[in-house]
């Protein structure tokens, strides 16, 4: 099919008929939640978006952003024509001199670059995509695989959503993230997460479930420097110093394990590596077949972990195996925790020791270790407590320990993927009753530890590969527990590329949406990085700050003009957990493209065809979508994206349920089974409470990194978590006495929605959205008042300005800033000048990067002074 | 979205105390002008009727007409003004509209009949109708504010009395102006002006005091806005200096000179205008959340 | 039948879903919010509570806005709904001054959300329906009720913090909630008899 035909078809499939009055089911894309929507179209104009009650994704309700989507769609600043820059100077705020060009011209020029690069070294192509449109993952991944570049990244660089959360949730819960089992949980602790309070995954569905839990009497204890969203609804807000979550969690763990002895021994024995024997080298003691050993108390001897009854395994004590003294890993954990007294934690976190103790006691008591409950006729373990974390907790250099220390609390009391406990986003799906698809379950690796059955990222979280000399621009090879990387844009990247022998340099960038200039770090560093590219293509809805660095801008279709068989990433991404229904919704066009807008997925297919790697891209689609005959795509054919979506749907749900069926129905749903939701007792997989592989990974990484001048701090690579300070905790400059931190505004998605006039208006009315939250008493003591314009200076001398909002709802040392704001792009007139640009304070450097998962630290030590009006 | 009024609206919606801005600002000034003119008209008619000053009656009708136009011009949909007769049973605005119509019609007819056949019954009936209209219009304004439950500052029962007193003071002021042109005798007017002014000042002070000492935070805020906030300039400069200080000084200097009488009348009236403007603008909506008291120390 | 709403402040998370879903339902002009969410704080750090208060027209039994309206534009419609007949309204704004809850808006000059570009296709279809020079406010989504739907802000509240029903029926969900949870109204001292109740946080 030619481009023109393809465009024609796009138009036809969404062409509104005169006098029409229809509700069309589809999917939101104002954030990655992808809630199911229905759009009311009258006489060709979309006049209302509502939730689709037929779907579990959103459950018929939408957040403030979701209901405001039409303002994005109909924004007169939307791009409608391909643009080419005429001004070669790429600098912040310098007008690129846009000139409208035809698609033919644009594609020809892009294909010219793609062909040359693919012939030279395909890795010179970098692809960046926003997280906001979840459905972009598969087309871009297929494109990148097909083209042959591993340099595919999501926006945020080192600031990606869950650098710690995703991989650790993957290792410990086979999931993309964790949350309480709202339906049964009685006591939840949140560490820097807002789940159920208008951000995060499955945001809208969780709002309802969290409210039900509140009504039911679930206690919620929120550790957060700010009493913003979850904390506002909590039974107890526990303010803490930014970035010190691990200290609090370790102290709670200490009280639980040592003072109270409130552990779920059968769980630890049967479902974790707690009984695995650890030798003096910190590694598993293995039998001659390489199987980790446990101590069988009945036999009084060591046995392979799968050769003894779990009940008989020792969790504590010291044993001799073949002359080696060894101890169960749980014993090591318990002993390790002993150093973290609540008094010690109080100094670090500012949380009174007595409170930590009390909370630990409450958590342990509420866990009801040993109890069971019957759900739909199935008897299941009942542990109605959960310790949860997300962006705020692990958005620090100590990302891994901060998150792991929290999750370990669940595992101590056996509150993992059983009734009432900490749940993963659904990692076990038996499939639709008719087709048995989708179907995936976590499986056991030879060591007995769990490997996920389904995953969104490049590599499974576990087993962890060995570090190797990196081949990608983000140096990810060195960091097998990382995903996205700040090295892609860091000011010293050239140095490291050289040191690590990266033999190519980035030349071309394809950017999908991501507003790199605002979402990753300070704008100057990002500008310098982007200015280095020879050629940048951006597929976007608007001319953003990032567009100033782009050579060709392609006008995308909005979510109301697009199609996708996986609007979200069924089902482990933004699907609600807990009992209820499974839903697989789609996105379909409600409106035709405006002007010359084209759907990005079809543009990618077109580019692949013209460049000459379409068969590779199709093959990649087959692999990613796991398509099997008769729905396997034929590498020799040119497909439209709709056809690919059709194939995937038929493959999953049978020939009668292709795109046509889904267009009519919007979503397919079926009931969840208790065995899927509360899968832990049913699967013979274990999770590591002792990260045995860590020192090894650290040493191997260090062996590669240290000689090249990248110092690998091994204290981050221990098998058991610790609290390590962020850079901000070590700044001693006088006058720098606030920890500035970032949080998500309920009205905005990152930097994107500021241009949405309805949301912007509402945010202007909100006391916090566009202001800097500061503790009222502290501010007054310095003569600062509500509405004062202040300058916020980082310890490295970067400055931003903002207006103060005095509040009792924030830690005295905290400075809370919402959203990625204060746009300056002319293409975003509504957004321009609103709010505070927190990220301009951030450095993109190794000192502030997690040496394990490459997460960039979000807390900055700052000085606050009144600024001239 | 930009635009000053819009920005103001958003700022107001954000504020702890949201000022009303529909009456008294922008085109809303026309309403205050309307009230002001109609008030003077009523007072002038009353006094002129009492003293039998035909020029005063004519002036009153003229001012009433202008005031009516001010009201109309303020309305979002002036072409529908006739619909305002509908709800006289409960609405003071409706009553005011009926009253003003009665006053204007009665006043015009009265003057016409008087011109044609002085002292006739028709003129008397028309005059009485106008008088009824007068009483309604000088009463309606205060009650309109008092009935505004959204703005506690205006809820005081003194408000209607105050507006009636204003009307009288306006009437005296107008007669002073007319006296300067020889249409009335100034001798009795200056003392009357002093008495009425004293009454107005007392009532106003009582009203402010009542609001300031009362428990309603919005009313207190209004008082604050008048005495020390956004309306202080209008209040001190307009109401006190122009409306009280200047006429007092002038009167003391030589109350019987025609020019001075006229000036006293005009400044006194101007003061009333500023007084109305400041009390109308000082209206602050009842907050839905009582703002936190600032913690000290 | 007397229609009323109950807003459970324990369930409400201040997400603004009601404020924006109302805007989406009615396509109100800039600066007009039939539904709003207010935020406040109670207490002092660290024993402080962050409170959310969603507000809308209370559809009062003794509505001062109706009382002061000279034209009968503001009136009691079916089941106690207080609505404005915009064909009758003269735009005198007395009702705005009379409402103790600040829930009325004057639609003065036309405003567009994207100034300079004129009204969008959406605004032309939806926002420009609202006549200028008159007052507007929440009407409990009468059009939706007529179609058998719940008001937009109720149907959409993701936390299910809003309930709607017949306050005259002692067994309705709204009546039961008010009874069991100690429902209260705003500014009871104003004597307006609001039909929007709140359940304590
Ligand atoms: N300080 C700090 N910074 C952070 C974070 C933090 O916690 N703190 N969080 C980080 C995280 S978790 C993330 S995910 C990133 C997000 O960073 P980004 O992915 O850059 O997210 P947005 O800022 O929302 O930018 C979305 C862009 O996508 C475009 N867009 C939206 N819809 C479409 C579409 O349909 N098609 C196309 N072509 N474009 C579209 C919009 O124009 C907008 O420019 O930010 C990170 N930055
Ligand atoms: N409304 C809305 N929803 C969104 C988004 C959005 O931008 N807006 N973005 C989407 C995306 S891309 C993501 S990744 C998710 C993220 O969703 P969340 O994880 O909820 O993200 P945040 O609000 O950044 O962080 C959560 C909390 O961490 C707190 N916090 C900050 N620093 C610390 C700390 O050091 N310790 C502790 N304990 N708390 C801390 C913040 O105050 C905040 O309350 O939300 C998604 N959903
Ligand atoms: S949570 Fe995200 S996907 Fe869902 S309605 Fe809100 S913006 Fe849309
Ligand atoms: S939509 Fe519901 S939860 Fe959100 S602010 Fe409104 S009432 Fe509260
Ligand atoms: S809340 Fe205000 S507008 Fe609504 S009925 Fe009551 S007084 Fe009238
Ligand atoms: S503005 Fe309209 S609705 Fe309000 S009181 Fe006047 S006529 Fe009635
Ligand atoms: S009932 Fe309807 S009009 Fe009233 S606030 Fe809710 S959505 Fe808006
Ligand atoms: Mo994210």
Coordinates of C-alpha atoms and ligand atoms in Angstrom, one line a residue, chain A residues 62 64 207 214, chain C residues 7-9 11-19 21 35-37 52-54 153-154 156-162, ligand 4:
Chain A
X62 CA -11.5 9.1 34.3
X64 CA -9.3 15.2 35.5
X207 CA -8.6 5.6 43.0
X214 CA -10.5 3.6 53.1
Chain C
X7 CA -20.2 14.0 48.9
X8 CA -18.1 11.7 51.0
X9 CA -15.1 13.6 52.1
X11 CA -13.5 9.1 49.8
X12 CA -12.7 12.3 48.0
X13 CA -9.0 12.7 47.1
X14 CA -9.2 16.2 45.6
X15 CA -8.5 14.9 42.1
X16 CA -10.5 17.6 40.3
X17 CA -12.2 14.9 38.3
X18 CA -15.6 16.5 39.1
X19 CA -14.4 20.0 38.2
X21 CA -15.9 16.4 34.0
X35 CA -18.1 22.2 40.2
X36 CA -14.9 23.2 42.0
X37 CA -12.5 21.6 44.4
X52 CA -10.4 18.7 50.0
X53 CA -13.9 20.3 49.6
X54 CA -15.7 19.8 46.3
X153 CA -19.5 14.7 38.2
X154 CA -21.2 11.8 40.0
X156 CA -17.2 10.1 36.7
X157 CA -15.9 10.5 40.3
X158 CA -13.2 7.8 40.2
X159 CA -13.2 7.6 44.0
X160 CA -17.0 7.2 44.0
X161 CA -17.1 10.0 46.5
X162 CA -20.3 11.4 45.1
Ligands
LIG4 S1 -14.0 13.7 41.4 FE1 -14.5 12.8 43.3 S2 -12.6 12.4 44.4 FE2 -12.1 13.8 42.7 S3 -12.2 15.8 43.7 FE3 -14.3 15.4 42.8 S4 -15.4 14.4 44.5 FE4 -13.3 14.4 45.1

